[in-house]
Coordinates of C-alpha atoms in Angstrom, one line a residue:
X30 CA -43.1 -51.7 20.3
X31 CA -39.4 -50.9 20.4
X32 CA -38.0 -47.4 19.6
X33 CA -36.8 -47.1 15.8
X34 CA -32.8 -46.3 16.4
X35 CA -30.1 -45.4 13.7
X36 CA -29.2 -49.1 13.7
X37 CA -32.1 -50.4 12.8
X38 CA -32.3 -47.9 10.0
X39 CA -28.9 -49.2 8.9
X40 CA -29.9 -52.9 8.9
X41 CA -32.8 -52.1 6.5
X42 CA -30.9 -50.2 4.2
X43 CA -28.8 -53.0 4.0
X44 CA -31.5 -55.5 3.1
X45 CA -31.8 -53.0 0.2
X46 CA -28.3 -52.5 -0.8
X47 CA -28.1 -49.1 0.2
X48 CA -25.6 -47.4 2.9
X49 CA -26.3 -44.6 5.2
X50 CA -23.6 -42.1 5.3
X51 CA -23.0 -39.6 8.0
X52 CA -22.4 -36.1 5.6
X53 CA -21.4 -33.7 8.7
X54 CA -17.7 -35.0 9.2
X55 CA -16.1 -32.7 12.1
X56 CA -12.7 -32.2 11.1
X57 CA -12.1 -30.1 14.6
X58 CA -9.5 -30.6 16.8
X59 CA -10.4 -31.5 20.8
X60 CA -8.6 -30.6 23.6
X61 CA -10.6 -32.3 26.6
X62 CA -14.1 -33.5 25.7
X63 CA -16.3 -31.3 23.9
X64 CA -13.8 -28.4 23.8
X65 CA -12.3 -27.7 20.7
X66 CA -8.9 -26.2 20.1
X67 CA -10.3 -23.3 18.0
X68 CA -12.7 -22.4 20.5
X69 CA -9.9 -21.8 22.8
X70 CA -8.0 -19.7 20.3
X71 CA -11.3 -17.7 19.6
X72 CA -12.3 -17.1 23.2
X73 CA -8.8 -16.5 24.4
X74 CA -8.7 -12.4 23.3
X75 CA -11.9 -12.0 25.5
X76 CA -11.0 -13.8 28.4
X77 CA -7.5 -11.4 28.5
X78 CA -10.0 -8.8 28.0
X79 CA -12.1 -10.0 31.1
X80 CA -8.7 -10.1 33.1
X81 CA -7.4 -6.7 32.3
X82 CA -10.7 -5.6 33.2
X83 CA -10.5 -7.3 36.7
X84 CA -7.2 -5.7 37.1
X85 CA -8.5 -2.2 36.7
X86 CA -11.3 -2.5 38.7
X87 CA -8.9 -4.1 41.5
X88 CA -6.2 -1.0 41.4
X89 CA -8.9 1.4 41.5
X90 CA -10.8 -0.2 44.2
X91 CA -14.4 -0.8 42.2
X92 CA -14.3 -4.3 41.9
X93 CA -17.5 -5.8 43.5
X94 CA -20.4 -7.8 42.8
X95 CA -21.7 -5.9 39.8
X96 CA -19.0 -4.7 38.5
X97 CA -17.4 -8.4 38.6
X98 CA -20.5 -9.8 36.6
X99 CA -19.8 -6.6 34.2
X100 CA -16.2 -7.8 33.5
X101 CA -16.8 -11.7 32.7
X102 CA -19.9 -10.4 30.0
X103 CA -17.3 -10.6 26.9
X104 CA -16.0 -13.7 27.8
X105 CA -19.3 -15.3 28.4
X106 CA -20.4 -13.5 25.2
X107 CA -17.8 -15.3 23.4
X108 CA -18.7 -18.5 25.0
X109 CA -22.2 -18.0 23.8
X110 CA -21.1 -17.4 20.2
X111 CA -19.4 -20.6 20.4
X112 CA -21.9 -22.9 21.6
X113 CA -24.7 -21.8 19.8
X114 CA -25.5 -23.5 16.4
X115 CA -26.9 -22.3 13.4
X116 CA -30.8 -23.2 12.6
X117 CA -30.1 -24.9 9.2
X118 CA -26.2 -26.2 9.7
X119 CA -25.6 -27.8 13.1
X120 CA -21.6 -28.1 12.3
X121 CA -21.1 -24.4 12.1
X122 CA -21.6 -22.2 15.4
X123 CA -22.4 -18.6 15.3
X124 CA -19.1 -17.6 16.0
X125 CA -18.2 -18.9 12.3
X126 CA -21.3 -17.5 10.9
X127 CA -20.3 -13.7 12.2
X128 CA -16.6 -14.5 10.6
X129 CA -17.9 -15.7 7.2
X130 CA -20.3 -13.0 7.0
X131 CA -16.9 -10.2 7.8
X132 CA -15.1 -12.0 5.0
X133 CA -18.2 -11.9 2.6
X134 CA -18.2 -8.1 3.1
X135 CA -14.6 -7.5 2.7
X136 CA -14.0 -9.7 -0.2
X137 CA -13.9 -8.6 -3.7
X138 CA -17.0 -9.5 -5.3
X139 CA -16.5 -7.7 -8.8
X140 CA -14.2 -9.7 -10.8
X141 CA -12.6 -8.5 -14.5
X142 CA -11.4 -11.1 -17.1
X143 CA -9.1 -9.8 -19.6
X144 CA -7.6 -11.4 -23.3
X145 CA -4.4 -9.8 -22.8
X146 CA -1.8 -12.2 -22.6
X147 CA 1.5 -11.3 -21.7
X148 CA 4.1 -13.3 -24.5
X149 CA 7.8 -12.4 -25.3
X150 CA 7.6 -12.5 -29.1
X151 CA 10.8 -10.9 -29.6
X152 CA 12.3 -14.3 -31.0
X153 CA 8.6 -15.1 -32.5
X154 CA 8.0 -15.2 -36.4
X155 CA 4.8 -13.1 -35.4
X156 CA 6.5 -10.3 -34.6
X157 CA 7.9 -9.7 -38.1
X158 CA 4.8 -10.8 -40.0
X159 CA 2.4 -8.7 -37.3
X160 CA -0.2 -11.5 -37.4
X161 CA -1.0 -13.1 -33.7
X162 CA -3.1 -16.1 -35.2
X163 CA -6.1 -17.2 -37.2
X164 CA -9.6 -17.7 -35.8
X165 CA -13.2 -17.5 -37.3
X166 CA -11.8 -16.6 -40.6
X167 CA -9.4 -13.9 -39.8
X168 CA -6.3 -12.4 -39.1
X169 CA -6.1 -11.2 -35.8
X170 CA -2.8 -9.0 -35.4
X171 CA -0.5 -7.7 -32.8
X172 CA -2.2 -4.0 -33.2
X173 CA -5.4 -5.1 -31.8
X174 CA -7.5 -5.8 -35.6
X175 CA -9.5 -8.3 -37.0
X176 CA -8.3 -8.7 -40.8
X177 CA -11.0 -10.2 -43.8
X178 CA -9.5 -11.2 -46.9
X179 CA -11.8 -11.4 -49.8
X180 CA -10.5 -13.4 -53.1
X181 CA -11.7 -11.9 -56.4
X182 CA -11.8 -13.1 -60.0
X183 CA -10.5 -10.9 -62.5
X184 CA -11.8 -9.8 -66.1
X185 CA -9.0 -9.1 -69.2
X186 CA -9.8 -5.6 -70.1
X187 CA -7.3 -5.7 -72.8
X188 CA -9.9 -7.9 -75.2
X189 CA -12.6 -5.8 -74.7
X190 CA -14.4 -3.6 -77.2
X191 CA -13.9 0.0 -76.1
X192 CA -17.5 0.3 -75.4
X193 CA -17.2 -2.5 -72.6
X194 CA -14.0 -1.3 -71.3
X195 CA -15.7 2.1 -71.0
X196 CA -18.6 0.5 -69.0
X197 CA -16.5 -1.7 -66.9
X198 CA -14.3 1.4 -65.8
X199 CA -17.6 3.5 -65.1
X200 CA -18.8 0.4 -62.8
X201 CA -15.5 0.3 -61.1
X202 CA -16.1 3.7 -60.6
X203 CA -19.4 3.4 -59.2
X204 CA -18.6 0.7 -56.9
X205 CA -15.4 2.8 -55.2
X206 CA -18.0 5.8 -54.4
X207 CA -20.5 3.6 -53.2
X208 CA -18.6 1.9 -50.5
X209 CA -19.4 3.2 -47.3
X210 CA -16.9 5.2 -45.0
X211 CA -17.2 2.5 -42.1
X212 CA -15.3 -0.1 -44.1
X213 CA -12.4 1.9 -44.7
X214 CA -9.3 1.4 -44.7
X215 CA -9.9 -1.1 -47.7
X216 CA -6.9 -3.0 -49.4
X217 CA -7.1 -4.0 -53.2
X218 CA -3.6 -6.1 -53.5
X219 CA -2.6 -8.1 -56.4
X220 CA -0.4 -11.2 -55.4
X221 CA 1.8 -13.3 -57.7
X222 CA 1.4 -16.8 -57.2
X223 CA 3.0 -19.7 -59.2
X224 CA 0.2 -21.7 -60.8
X225 CA -0.6 -25.1 -58.9
X226 CA -0.5 -28.1 -61.8
X227 CA -0.8 -31.0 -59.7
X228 CA -4.9 -31.6 -60.7
X229 CA -3.7 -31.3 -64.4
X230 CA -1.1 -33.4 -64.1
X231 CA -3.5 -35.9 -62.1
X232 CA -5.6 -35.7 -65.1
X233 CA -2.3 -36.3 -67.9
X234 CA -1.4 -39.6 -65.2
X235 CA -5.0 -41.0 -65.6
X236 CA -5.1 -40.5 -69.2
X237 CA -2.1 -42.3 -69.9
X238 CA -3.2 -45.2 -68.1
X239 CA -5.9 -45.6 -70.0
X240 CA -4.1 -45.8 -73.2
X241 CA -3.0 -48.9 -75.0
X242 CA -1.2 -47.3 -77.9
X243 CA 2.7 -47.4 -77.2
X244 CA 3.6 -44.3 -78.8
X245 CA 0.9 -42.3 -77.6
X246 CA 1.8 -43.3 -74.1
X247 CA 5.6 -42.5 -74.3
X248 CA 4.1 -39.1 -76.1
X249 CA 1.8 -38.6 -73.3
X250 CA 5.0 -39.4 -70.7
X251 CA 7.0 -36.9 -72.3
X252 CA 4.1 -34.1 -72.3
X253 CA 3.6 -34.8 -68.4
X254 CA 7.5 -34.8 -67.9
X255 CA 7.4 -31.3 -69.4
X256 CA 4.3 -29.6 -67.4
X257 CA 6.1 -31.5 -64.5
X258 CA 9.6 -29.5 -65.4
X259 CA 7.3 -26.3 -65.8
X260 CA 5.4 -26.6 -62.5
X261 CA 8.9 -27.5 -60.7
X262 CA 10.4 -24.4 -62.0
X263 CA 7.5 -21.9 -60.7
X264 CA 7.9 -20.2 -64.0
X265 CA 4.1 -20.2 -65.2
X266 CA 2.8 -17.7 -62.5
X267 CA -1.0 -15.7 -61.9
X268 CA -2.2 -12.9 -60.1
X269 CA -4.9 -13.1 -57.8
X270 CA -6.9 -10.0 -56.8
X271 CA -7.2 -9.6 -52.8
X272 CA -9.7 -7.3 -51.1
X273 CA -8.5 -6.9 -47.4
X274 CA -11.3 -5.4 -44.6
X275 CA -10.0 -4.5 -40.7
X276 CA -11.7 -3.5 -38.0
X277 CA -10.8 -3.1 -34.3
X278 CA -11.0 -6.3 -32.4
X279 CA -13.3 -5.6 -29.4
X280 CA -16.4 -7.1 -28.4
X281 CA -18.5 -6.4 -31.8
X282 CA -15.3 -6.4 -33.8
X283 CA -16.2 -10.2 -35.4
X284 CA -19.8 -8.9 -35.9
X285 CA -18.9 -6.0 -37.5
X286 CA -16.2 -7.2 -40.2
X287 CA -18.3 -10.4 -40.9
X288 CA -21.5 -8.4 -41.8
X289 CA -19.3 -5.7 -43.6
X290 CA -17.2 -8.7 -45.9
X291 CA -20.7 -10.3 -46.6
X292 CA -21.9 -6.8 -48.1
X293 CA -18.8 -6.1 -49.7
X294 CA -19.1 -9.5 -51.4
X295 CA -22.5 -8.6 -52.8
X296 CA -21.3 -5.3 -53.7
X297 CA -18.3 -6.4 -56.2
X298 CA -20.8 -9.3 -57.5
X299 CA -23.2 -6.9 -58.7
X300 CA -20.6 -4.5 -59.9
X301 CA -20.3 -6.3 -63.6
X302 CA -22.7 -8.4 -65.4
X303 CA -23.3 -11.3 -67.7
X304 CA -19.6 -13.1 -69.0
X305 CA -17.8 -10.3 -67.3
X306 CA -19.7 -11.1 -63.7
X307 CA -16.8 -11.4 -60.9
X308 CA -16.7 -14.2 -58.3
X309 CA -15.7 -13.4 -54.6
X310 CA -15.0 -15.8 -52.0
X311 CA -14.3 -15.1 -48.4
X312 CA -11.1 -17.0 -47.2
X313 CA -11.7 -19.2 -44.4
X314 CA -8.8 -20.2 -41.6
X315 CA -7.6 -22.6 -44.1
X316 CA -7.2 -20.5 -46.9
X317 CA -5.7 -17.8 -44.8
X318 CA -3.0 -20.4 -43.6
X319 CA -2.2 -20.9 -47.3
X320 CA -2.0 -17.6 -48.0
X321 CA 0.3 -16.4 -45.2
X322 CA 2.5 -19.7 -45.9
X323 CA 2.8 -18.6 -49.5
X324 CA 4.0 -15.1 -47.9
X325 CA 6.7 -16.7 -45.8
X326 CA 7.9 -19.5 -48.0
X327 CA 6.9 -18.7 -52.0
X328 CA 9.3 -21.6 -53.0
X329 CA 7.4 -24.3 -51.7
X330 CA 4.0 -23.1 -50.9
X331 CA 2.8 -24.8 -53.9
X332 CA 4.8 -27.7 -53.3
X333 CA 4.0 -28.9 -50.3
X334 CA 0.4 -28.0 -51.2
X335 CA -2.6 -30.9 -51.5
X336 CA 0.1 -33.5 -50.8
X337 CA -2.9 -36.4 -50.1
X338 CA -3.3 -37.4 -53.3
X339 CA -1.7 -40.6 -54.7
X340 CA -0.3 -39.1 -57.8
X341 CA 1.2 -36.0 -55.7
X342 CA 5.0 -37.3 -56.3
X343 CA 6.2 -38.4 -59.6
X344 CA 9.4 -39.9 -58.1
X345 CA 11.0 -42.9 -57.2
X346 CA 13.7 -43.6 -54.1
X347 CA 15.4 -45.7 -52.9
X348 CA 15.3 -47.1 -49.2
X349 CA 18.5 -45.3 -48.2
X350 CA 17.6 -42.1 -50.4
X351 CA 14.1 -41.9 -48.7
X352 CA 16.0 -42.4 -44.8
X353 CA 18.0 -39.4 -45.9
X354 CA 15.3 -37.6 -46.8
X355 CA 13.3 -38.5 -43.6
X356 CA 16.0 -37.1 -41.6
X357 CA 16.1 -34.0 -43.6
X358 CA 12.3 -33.5 -43.4
X359 CA 12.7 -34.1 -39.5
X360 CA 15.7 -31.3 -39.6
X361 CA 13.4 -29.0 -41.2
X362 CA 10.7 -29.5 -39.1
X363 CA 12.4 -27.3 -36.3
X364 CA 12.4 -24.3 -38.7
X365 CA 9.1 -24.6 -40.3
X366 CA 5.8 -22.9 -39.5
X367 CA 2.9 -24.7 -39.9

C-alpha cells in the first residue's frame, strides 16, 4: 500500500470539483534559509546584552566557563521563544504570543460612544429655529430636548348656553389641575393658518364636469374661480390649537415623552363629552414638517401642500412660460427648505 500524500489528496478533490487551499500564508521576509528578518530584529537587543555582559566579565577578570554560559542566557532565551510555535496556531511563535498579550493588556478595552456632533450652525436656518432635526414624531432641539406636538380640535363657547359654557370652563379647570407635574412645562398655542380649499375645489371641478346644462356649467365655473381667488388671497383663515410637551433628550427621553403624549391625549379627549367632545391628533414626522414649513414660509405653505392631485393647478401656460417657470423653480430651490 502506497502512502497517502498531499498530491493524492489534491487529485481526489479535483475529481470532486473542489480545490485544497492553504490557509496558513506566511508573509514573513526570510534572509537566509529559515532565518526571518523579524527574528534578527527581535533577537538583536538580547545579542547586544550578551556582548555587553561578556565585555564586563572580561574586564573584571570574571570570564570563565560558568559565567560564559550565564552571559549567553538572554540570547538563547530569545532564540527559544522565536523558534517555539504555538500549539494551536503554527504560524505564530511564542515571542509574538507574548507581544500580543502585552498589547492586549495595554490596550484600552472600554469604549465610549456619544451622539455629540460638532457642526457649525452659524449659517444654518436651524440655529434661528432652535430645531436640529425631526425624528420619531418629535422635534429634536439644539438645547438637547425632545418636543411632541398634539393638535386639538375646538368648540365654540360663544354659541353655548350659559350652563353649558359653565360646565366647559369647570371641565377645563379640572383638566389643568389634574395634569401631572412631570408633564410641565406645557405650552398651549393657537396658530392662525390659511384654510386649504384644494379638496373643495376638486369637488367643484368634478361637479362641473358632470353638469350638462351650459348655464349651470358657467355658473359653476364662476363659483370655482371665486373660491380659487379666496384660496389664493389667503383671506380665509382658521385657528388651530396645539398642546406642546417637551423633555430631556436622554436614554429614556423618547419613551417618557411618548407615554406622556398618549396620557395627555386621553385626558383631553375625556375632558368634554357629547357633542362638545374634543379630538386629539399626535403629529407625526410629516405633520411636524408641514407645521415647521408653515412657520418659516406662511405665504406659500398651503400653496405647496398636497401637490400630488391632478387638479391641483387651474392655470394653463405655454411651453415658453413653463420653461421660464422651471428655471425660476430651480433658482428658488437653492433657498427653499424641504
